[in-house]
């Protein structure tokens, strides 16, 4: 048993990890949007949440990624704790799919699969085809890793020293601990299971009882990644992470005890499936299904208990949304998963839009109340808007460099334009605040008729601004027609009110200086409506936009 064999095993394990990472990254790029939809539709119905967890994990071949995404969605308030619990339970079942796949012994076709993946990834231009090629390449590398490790592992199986090392793991506690440590270090239960199944395929004489307890430890080890991911997140996210590790510990204790008391459980697996690799894969699957069935009736009780163990702090209950910081895109671990990164970018843009709308409301109140203090506050708030604009744009540039699906890439691309529109609304709100200070300093007033006209526009502009952000946030295409009507009405009224103002000027019924501010303010309100229109209509595709006769111009 020389160094060469060890190098082959270590290299094969590296290929296994790399292949799984490639598959997970590629699958997230292809199925990221579907994954978001699947998890978003997970309701308080525990069964739907569990199914969502299973499907999502199979889709991206990583329970770790799904649990991190779930913790991120809880942190972003897109999922409740109860929903997250169901998804995590489903993810534990979904992760068993990869071990079942490896147990089919199809590694002989690995070179062909690698060739197909390389051709698709390198020689096709369409992003989706390249991503699918990346998945196939990752799968081929995963299968090739089994071939790489297989030969030296067969040699090890005949070595007394290697068998003596395996004997040390006959102690169930030692086997469980080994599974826990190895999985916690490499942060992938799928990779641990892949190695374990490969060892059985290669004829390494690992007792089935030892493999069973390694699997129990592996389930606990994979939850450590979720705990790490929850450290910078909210306490609600920490509850989800605590559930994950508690769930796996309870499952390991219960079924570990049952194996001790009823050894015939393992005998049933051995008599039902002749191949040891299939026995291991089936134990992994059925153990996770059994744990799910055991704890399924207690989801609400577990959720209640976690809320008591980790209560919300007062500062989290009254969380400030106007802080000069990124609240979602600073969740760095979540950015390793494209689906979560795109969702968090969307939430950050929406937050900036809501802050701008509140500032617009404040600016218009300051104008109609002639309140310079409110006007100064508007200008102060604009500093936060400028900060968010700059830092969100920087994060979007980073996100553009990772593997994304076509739809996700388009969404990120459209967000650059959205930031410009939202920031311009903020600039116009600042203009309105400046008018308040100028009018106060110079004693300028507007006629009652002019003020009434402005109030009419004020109500419509506030309505379209609020409606546009909510439309973008919820991706509510049904609201677009109403926004189109509002925008057309604002355009018509703006033109009418400017013409009315010209008539008042000719009749010397208003102050010229006041008239200038009036027309400037009309222009600001009309442009705010244009930018709000752009924000709302950003949710439709380019083709749909071209089909509309209305063409908006950024100013």
XYZ file of C-alpha atoms in Angstrom:
555
model
C 0.000 0.000 0.000
C 2.125 2.874 -1.311
C 1.815 6.606 -1.612
C 0.561 6.353 -5.198
C -2.615 4.571 -4.107
C -3.266 7.181 -1.422
C -2.709 9.956 -3.943
C -5.244 8.321 -6.252
C -7.837 8.097 -3.473
C -7.270 11.695 -2.386
C -7.330 12.868 -6.006
C -10.485 10.867 -6.655
C -12.133 12.441 -3.603
C -11.142 15.874 -4.947
C -12.740 15.026 -8.287
C -15.869 13.814 -6.477
C -16.180 17.094 -4.566
C -15.424 19.155 -7.676
C -17.904 17.206 -9.811
C -20.658 17.661 -7.225
C -19.862 21.370 -6.928
C -19.999 21.767 -10.717
C -23.326 19.931 -10.883
C -24.776 22.041 -8.073
C -23.563 25.322 -9.626
C -24.805 24.370 -13.087
C -28.146 23.116 -11.819
C -28.654 26.318 -9.848
C -27.883 28.342 -12.968
C -30.391 26.335 -15.046
C -33.061 25.728 -12.409
C -32.445 28.739 -10.166
C -35.626 30.534 -11.211
C -37.674 27.348 -10.835
C -36.078 26.792 -7.438
C -37.139 30.251 -6.322
C -40.688 29.571 -7.505
C -40.794 26.143 -5.838
C -39.666 27.479 -2.454
C -41.740 30.660 -2.739
C -44.911 28.617 -3.195
C -44.211 26.501 -0.124
C -47.144 27.444 2.074
C -47.944 26.713 5.705
C -49.157 23.360 4.411
C -46.367 21.162 5.748
C -46.729 18.580 2.988
C -46.212 21.134 0.207
C -43.167 22.505 2.015
C -41.678 19.011 2.326
C -42.296 18.242 -1.352
C -40.718 21.606 -2.242
C -37.627 20.664 -0.214
C -37.333 17.253 -1.904
C -37.794 18.632 -5.433
C -35.454 21.591 -4.868
C -32.687 19.346 -3.511
C -32.950 16.922 -6.420
C -33.000 19.897 -8.829
C -29.670 21.291 -7.600
C -28.134 18.108 -6.165
C -27.269 19.720 -2.832
C -29.192 19.713 0.434
C -26.557 22.118 1.786
C -27.367 24.694 -0.907
C -31.121 24.275 -0.359
C -30.837 24.716 3.409
C -28.601 27.787 2.988
C -31.105 29.226 0.496
C -33.934 28.440 2.917
C -32.122 30.185 5.783
C -31.535 33.116 3.422
C -35.224 33.269 2.472
C -36.170 33.243 6.166
C -33.662 36.053 6.721
C -35.287 37.953 3.840
C -38.769 37.279 5.298
C -39.851 35.363 2.186
C -40.459 32.207 4.216
C -41.811 31.636 7.705
C -40.086 29.362 10.196
C -42.809 26.723 9.759
C -42.316 26.717 5.986
C -38.535 26.499 6.428
C -38.873 23.503 8.749
C -40.865 21.592 6.132
C -38.376 22.443 3.373
C -35.386 21.344 5.484
C -37.108 18.038 6.264
C -37.717 17.497 2.551
C -34.121 18.458 1.695
C -32.830 15.661 3.948
C -34.804 13.158 1.877
C -33.877 14.744 -1.479
C -30.144 14.537 -0.759
C -30.307 10.719 -0.808
C -30.863 10.815 -4.586
C -27.148 11.208 -5.416
C -26.117 8.097 -3.406
C -28.793 6.074 -5.214
C -27.445 7.317 -8.541
C -23.832 6.366 -7.735
C -24.929 2.886 -6.616
C -26.064 2.097 -10.190
C -22.377 1.587 -11.216
C -22.446 3.561 -14.474
C -18.932 5.009 -14.066
C -17.745 3.144 -17.213
C -19.425 5.789 -19.395
C -17.734 8.691 -17.534
C -15.296 9.612 -20.375
C -18.140 9.883 -22.895
C -20.205 12.038 -20.515
C -17.186 14.294 -19.881
C -16.633 14.701 -23.634
C -20.291 15.643 -24.222
C -20.172 18.134 -21.332
C -16.956 19.775 -22.581
C -18.315 20.152 -26.122
C -21.568 21.734 -24.895
C -19.868 24.052 -22.419
C -17.027 25.255 -24.673
C -18.473 25.306 -28.172
C -22.059 26.515 -27.730
C -22.860 30.188 -27.304
C -26.308 30.026 -25.700
C -26.034 30.422 -21.938
C -28.580 27.687 -21.143
C -26.799 25.103 -23.320
C -23.436 26.055 -21.793
C -24.904 25.640 -18.287
C -26.396 22.244 -19.180
C -22.982 21.246 -20.554
C -21.459 22.341 -17.249
C -23.882 20.055 -15.380
C -23.094 17.102 -17.658
C -19.356 17.759 -17.298
C -19.720 17.829 -13.510
C -21.650 14.562 -13.579
C -18.980 12.978 -15.781
C -16.216 14.103 -13.407
C -18.210 12.701 -10.476
C -18.460 9.305 -12.214
C -14.788 9.435 -13.209
C -13.869 10.010 -9.562
C -15.437 6.626 -8.753
C -13.179 4.964 -11.349
C -10.158 6.870 -10.013
C -10.781 5.766 -6.426
C -12.019 2.271 -7.296
C -8.700 0.607 -8.211
C -6.658 1.734 -5.159
C -9.592 1.030 -2.823
C -9.682 -2.540 -4.143
C -5.969 -2.796 -3.337
C -6.583 -1.424 0.140
C -9.268 -4.046 0.723
C -6.545 -6.708 0.587
C -4.199 -4.934 2.978
C -4.217 -6.102 6.651
C -3.193 -2.639 7.876
C -6.108 -0.974 6.097
C -8.551 -3.557 7.438
C -7.151 -2.991 10.917
C -7.920 0.719 10.519
C -11.485 -0.113 9.522
C -11.811 -2.300 12.609
C -11.422 0.794 14.787
C -14.730 2.046 13.371
C -16.661 -1.029 14.449
C -17.570 0.914 17.556
C -20.888 2.587 16.550
C -20.065 5.816 18.407
C -16.692 6.042 16.636
C -18.375 5.413 13.263
C -21.027 8.081 13.943
C -18.365 10.564 15.045
C -16.243 9.802 11.935
C -19.237 10.468 9.658
C -19.969 13.722 11.502
C -16.380 15.066 11.384
C -15.739 14.146 7.743
C -19.007 15.707 6.556
C -18.565 18.843 8.682
C -15.074 19.362 7.226
C -15.962 18.904 3.543
C -19.456 20.458 4.035
C -21.218 17.931 1.819
C -23.196 14.902 2.946
C -23.578 13.915 -0.726
C -19.785 13.699 -1.088
C -19.462 11.615 2.083
C -22.167 9.261 0.872
C -20.553 9.144 -2.565
C -17.249 8.058 -1.016
C -18.960 5.498 1.231
C -20.929 3.953 -1.639
C -17.776 3.924 -3.792
C -15.889 2.036 -1.076
C -18.616 -0.602 -1.038
C -18.601 -0.795 -4.859
C -14.824 -1.368 -4.682
C -15.208 -4.284 -2.270
C -13.823 -2.569 0.840
C -15.003 -4.775 3.746
C -16.883 -2.210 5.807
C -19.493 -3.858 8.060
C -23.005 -2.678 7.232
C -23.557 -1.649 10.867
C -20.503 0.619 10.651
C -21.812 2.188 7.424
C -25.226 2.745 9.044
C -23.730 4.704 11.938
C -21.460 6.659 9.591
C -24.659 7.710 7.775
C -26.233 8.820 11.087
C -23.168 10.987 11.749
C -23.173 12.306 8.182
C -26.709 13.672 8.614
C -25.638 15.620 11.701
C -22.441 16.852 10.012
C -24.234 18.405 7.045
C -26.321 20.611 9.351
C -23.197 22.431 10.597
C -23.054 24.319 7.283
C -26.550 25.678 7.915
C -25.521 26.787 11.402
C -22.503 28.644 9.965
C -24.709 30.266 7.302
C -27.125 31.541 9.970
C -24.460 33.341 12.041
C -24.720 36.731 10.250
C -28.461 36.371 9.674
C -31.548 37.170 11.748
C -32.630 35.218 14.817
C -35.473 33.737 12.775
C -32.814 32.250 10.481
C -30.914 30.959 13.511
C -34.098 29.147 14.552
C -34.224 27.405 11.177
C -30.570 26.376 11.532
C -31.157 25.152 15.089
C -34.074 23.067 13.854
C -31.884 21.463 11.183
C -29.219 20.269 13.608
C -31.800 19.306 16.286
C -33.802 17.352 13.709
C -30.744 15.355 12.629
C -29.605 14.710 16.204
C -33.059 13.440 17.211
C -33.174 11.174 14.151
C -29.721 9.775 14.876
C -30.478 9.123 18.551
C -33.844 7.478 17.888
C -32.763 5.233 15.031
C -29.326 4.553 16.487
C -31.065 3.274 19.612
C -33.483 1.179 17.527
C -30.561 -0.471 15.710
C -29.015 -1.367 19.074
C -32.277 -2.794 20.420
C -33.446 -4.422 17.176
C -30.378 -5.516 15.116
C -32.744 -7.315 12.763
C -33.468 -3.890 11.178
C -30.050 -4.033 9.501
C -30.592 -7.704 8.726
C -33.703 -6.760 6.752
C -31.637 -4.423 4.511
C -29.019 -7.132 3.967
C -31.611 -9.746 3.045
C -33.625 -7.404 0.786
C -30.705 -6.044 -1.311
C -27.792 -8.280 -2.225
C -25.261 -5.551 -3.151
C -23.711 -3.726 -0.186
C -23.597 -0.404 -2.092
C -27.361 -0.574 -2.671
C -27.909 -1.532 0.992
C -26.064 1.629 2.066
C -27.944 3.830 -0.408
C -31.323 2.392 0.641
C -30.543 2.774 4.346
C -29.650 6.427 3.718
C -32.966 7.021 1.923
C -35.264 5.062 4.244
C -33.628 6.422 7.387
C -34.301 9.999 6.249
C -37.870 9.137 5.231
C -38.456 7.484 8.624
C -37.063 10.516 10.493
C -39.387 12.753 8.477
C -42.415 10.588 9.317
C -41.412 10.536 13.002
C -41.200 14.323 13.401
C -43.775 15.417 10.799
C -46.694 15.606 13.286
C -44.687 17.930 15.539
C -43.721 20.734 13.124
C -45.872 23.396 14.830
C -44.715 22.328 18.293
C -41.069 22.429 17.197
C -41.595 25.866 15.672
C -43.112 27.107 18.953
C -40.237 25.621 20.968
C -37.602 27.244 18.736
C -39.286 30.645 19.152
C -39.006 30.206 22.922
C -35.385 29.047 22.791
C -34.338 31.904 20.448
C -36.670 34.872 21.098
C -36.493 37.990 18.935
C -34.546 40.928 20.339
C -36.268 44.357 20.609
C -33.983 45.813 17.913
C -35.034 43.044 15.508
C -38.733 43.621 16.187
C -38.286 47.344 15.469
C -35.719 46.855 12.726
C -34.789 50.093 10.975
C -35.104 49.941 7.218
C -33.552 53.363 6.549
C -30.063 52.510 7.743
C -27.210 53.456 5.428
C -26.291 49.814 4.808
C -27.262 46.864 2.629
C -29.707 44.653 4.515
C -29.911 41.674 2.148
C -26.890 41.661 -0.142
C -24.529 41.734 2.844
C -25.644 38.164 3.614
C -22.415 36.899 2.025
C -22.861 33.153 2.415
C -26.162 33.388 0.588
C -24.431 34.914 -2.420
C -22.701 31.570 -3.030
C -26.095 30.351 -4.245
C -27.258 32.234 -7.378
C -30.990 31.773 -6.666
C -30.655 33.452 -3.267
C -28.354 36.164 -4.616
C -30.855 37.227 -7.296
C -33.755 37.233 -4.809
C -31.749 39.313 -2.320
C -30.785 41.781 -5.052
C -34.496 42.106 -5.908
C -35.337 42.755 -2.241
C -32.574 45.341 -1.905
C -33.799 47.238 -4.975
C -37.370 47.111 -3.620
C -36.160 48.456 -0.260
C -34.420 51.356 -2.007
C -37.625 52.049 -3.964
C -39.717 52.104 -0.792
C -37.276 54.508 0.896
C -37.405 56.798 -2.162
C -41.209 56.748 -2.158
C -41.327 57.652 1.525
C -38.924 60.501 0.829
C -41.119 61.665 -2.062
C -44.140 61.698 0.252
C -42.165 63.703 2.797
C -40.979 66.185 0.145
C -44.524 66.839 -1.080
C -45.795 67.245 2.499
C -42.987 69.719 3.110
C -44.054 71.665 0.003
C -47.747 71.934 0.833
C -47.028 72.667 4.519
C -44.119 75.065 3.764
C -42.076 73.038 6.291
C -38.327 73.608 5.848
C -37.431 71.088 8.567
C -39.107 68.321 6.603
C -37.384 69.581 3.460
C -33.983 69.296 5.177
C -34.848 65.785 6.308
C -35.592 64.884 2.679
C -32.109 66.034 1.696
C -30.590 64.019 4.540
C -32.507 60.905 3.469
C -31.250 61.369 -0.082
C -27.749 60.551 1.214
C -29.013 57.068 2.134
C -30.552 56.695 -1.326
C -27.260 57.671 -2.993
C -25.384 55.195 -0.762
C -27.755 52.357 -1.639
C -27.613 53.192 -5.340
C -23.818 53.047 -5.392
C -23.427 49.892 -3.286
C -26.278 47.909 -4.866
C -24.813 48.657 -8.308
C -21.410 47.375 -7.110
C -23.013 44.147 -5.855
C -24.891 43.691 -9.134
C -21.576 43.871 -10.988
C -20.291 41.046 -8.740
C -23.418 38.964 -9.328
C -22.994 39.335 -13.090
C -19.745 37.378 -12.827
C -21.323 34.183 -11.424
C -23.138 31.424 -13.306
C -26.765 32.507 -13.797
C -29.720 31.248 -15.778
C -30.796 33.323 -18.779
C -33.780 34.713 -16.876
C -31.706 35.528 -13.778
C -29.063 37.255 -15.897
C -31.789 39.372 -17.545
C -33.239 40.242 -14.130
C -29.847 41.374 -12.847
C -29.289 43.356 -16.055
C -32.662 45.111 -15.727
C -31.851 46.085 -12.123
C -29.144 48.476 -13.323
C -31.823 50.424 -15.229
C -34.172 50.198 -12.245
C -31.570 51.754 -9.961
C -31.290 54.701 -12.356
C -35.076 55.210 -12.443
C -35.458 54.915 -8.664
C -32.482 57.185 -8.008
C -33.913 59.787 -10.399
C -37.212 59.758 -8.478
C -35.124 60.496 -5.386
C -33.405 63.381 -7.188
C -36.766 64.900 -8.163
C -37.932 64.563 -4.535
C -34.801 66.469 -3.507
C -35.641 69.166 -6.103
C -39.071 69.562 -4.494
C -37.447 69.971 -1.071
C -35.173 72.675 -2.480
C -38.222 74.586 -3.788
C -39.580 74.676 -0.222
C -36.404 76.304 1.098
C -36.205 78.792 -1.806
C -39.860 79.810 -1.407
C -39.427 80.228 2.355
C -36.223 82.289 2.020
C -37.588 84.542 -0.725
C -41.171 84.749 0.503
C -42.577 83.282 -2.709
C -46.155 82.039 -2.734
C -48.392 80.376 -5.310
C -51.999 81.203 -6.096
C -54.772 79.072 -4.614
C -55.653 77.770 -8.089
C -52.040 76.690 -8.710
C -51.900 74.923 -5.334
C -55.126 73.053 -6.061
C -53.787 71.903 -9.398
C -50.576 70.712 -7.746
C -52.558 68.785 -5.133
C -54.390 66.941 -7.892
C -51.067 65.928 -9.471
C -49.618 65.183 -6.033
C -52.266 62.532 -5.316
C -51.811 60.857 -8.701
C -48.001 60.845 -8.542
C -47.943 59.391 -5.010
C -50.358 56.711 -6.188
C -48.346 55.717 -9.283
C -45.043 55.724 -7.365
C -46.376 53.421 -4.628
C -48.204 51.191 -7.088
C -45.136 50.840 -9.317
C -42.852 49.627 -6.522
C -45.456 47.141 -5.248
C -45.989 45.941 -8.841
C -42.268 45.347 -9.292
C -41.913 43.734 -5.866
C -44.780 41.279 -6.406
C -44.229 40.956 -10.176
C -47.930 41.727 -10.579
C -48.559 42.118 -14.323
C -52.291 42.723 -13.724
C -51.503 46.155 -12.256
C -49.714 47.394 -15.384
C -52.888 48.545 -17.141
C -53.857 50.727 -14.173
C -50.352 52.209 -14.092
C -50.576 52.942 -17.825
C -53.859 54.811 -17.248
C -52.381 56.778 -14.328
C -49.299 57.759 -16.311
C -51.366 58.938 -19.289
C -53.586 60.981 -16.973
C -50.565 62.626 -15.330
C -49.143 63.527 -18.756
C -52.444 65.081 -19.860
C -52.966 67.014 -16.619
C -49.359 68.264 -16.622
C -49.865 69.742 -20.083
C -53.249 71.218 -19.119
C -51.913 72.796 -15.902
C -48.898 74.334 -17.683
C -51.268 75.865 -20.261
C -53.453 77.180 -17.433
C -50.350 78.695 -15.847
C -49.429 80.476 -19.097
C -52.923 81.996 -19.195
C -52.542 83.196 -15.589
C -49.186 84.762 -16.448
C -50.739 86.643 -19.386
C -53.491 87.866 -17.109
C -50.887 88.853 -14.483
C -52.693 86.657 -11.950
C -49.540 85.083 -10.523
C -45.992 85.938 -9.437
C -43.375 85.222 -12.178
C -40.912 83.715 -9.660
C -43.669 81.548 -8.238
C -44.632 80.645 -11.794
C -41.141 79.317 -12.490
C -41.257 77.074 -9.437
C -44.753 75.944 -10.451
C -43.645 74.841 -13.918
C -40.464 73.236 -12.550
C -42.515 71.301 -10.013
C -44.962 70.165 -12.691
C -41.959 68.939 -14.689
C -40.581 67.058 -11.665
C -43.919 65.360 -10.976
C -44.387 64.384 -14.616
C -40.874 62.889 -14.771
C -41.396 61.031 -11.498
C -44.417 59.392 -13.127
C -42.269 58.445 -16.157
C -39.646 56.780 -13.968
C -42.313 55.033 -11.891
C -43.818 53.727 -15.135
C -40.398 52.331 -16.119
C -40.029 50.606 -12.742
C -43.389 48.859 -13.060
C -42.952 47.836 -16.695
C -39.486 46.392 -16.029
C -41.211 43.119 -15.037
C -42.201 42.366 -18.641
C -39.880 41.029 -21.333
C -38.189 43.144 -23.999
C -40.439 41.671 -26.659
C -43.553 42.659 -24.720
C -42.200 46.170 -24.271
C -41.587 46.522 -28.003
C -45.152 45.514 -28.718
C -46.464 48.445 -26.712
C -46.903 51.708 -28.518
C -45.918 53.793 -25.517
C -42.207 54.622 -25.533
C -40.746 56.167 -22.408
C -37.558 58.223 -22.413
C -35.309 58.502 -19.334
C -34.550 62.070 -18.396
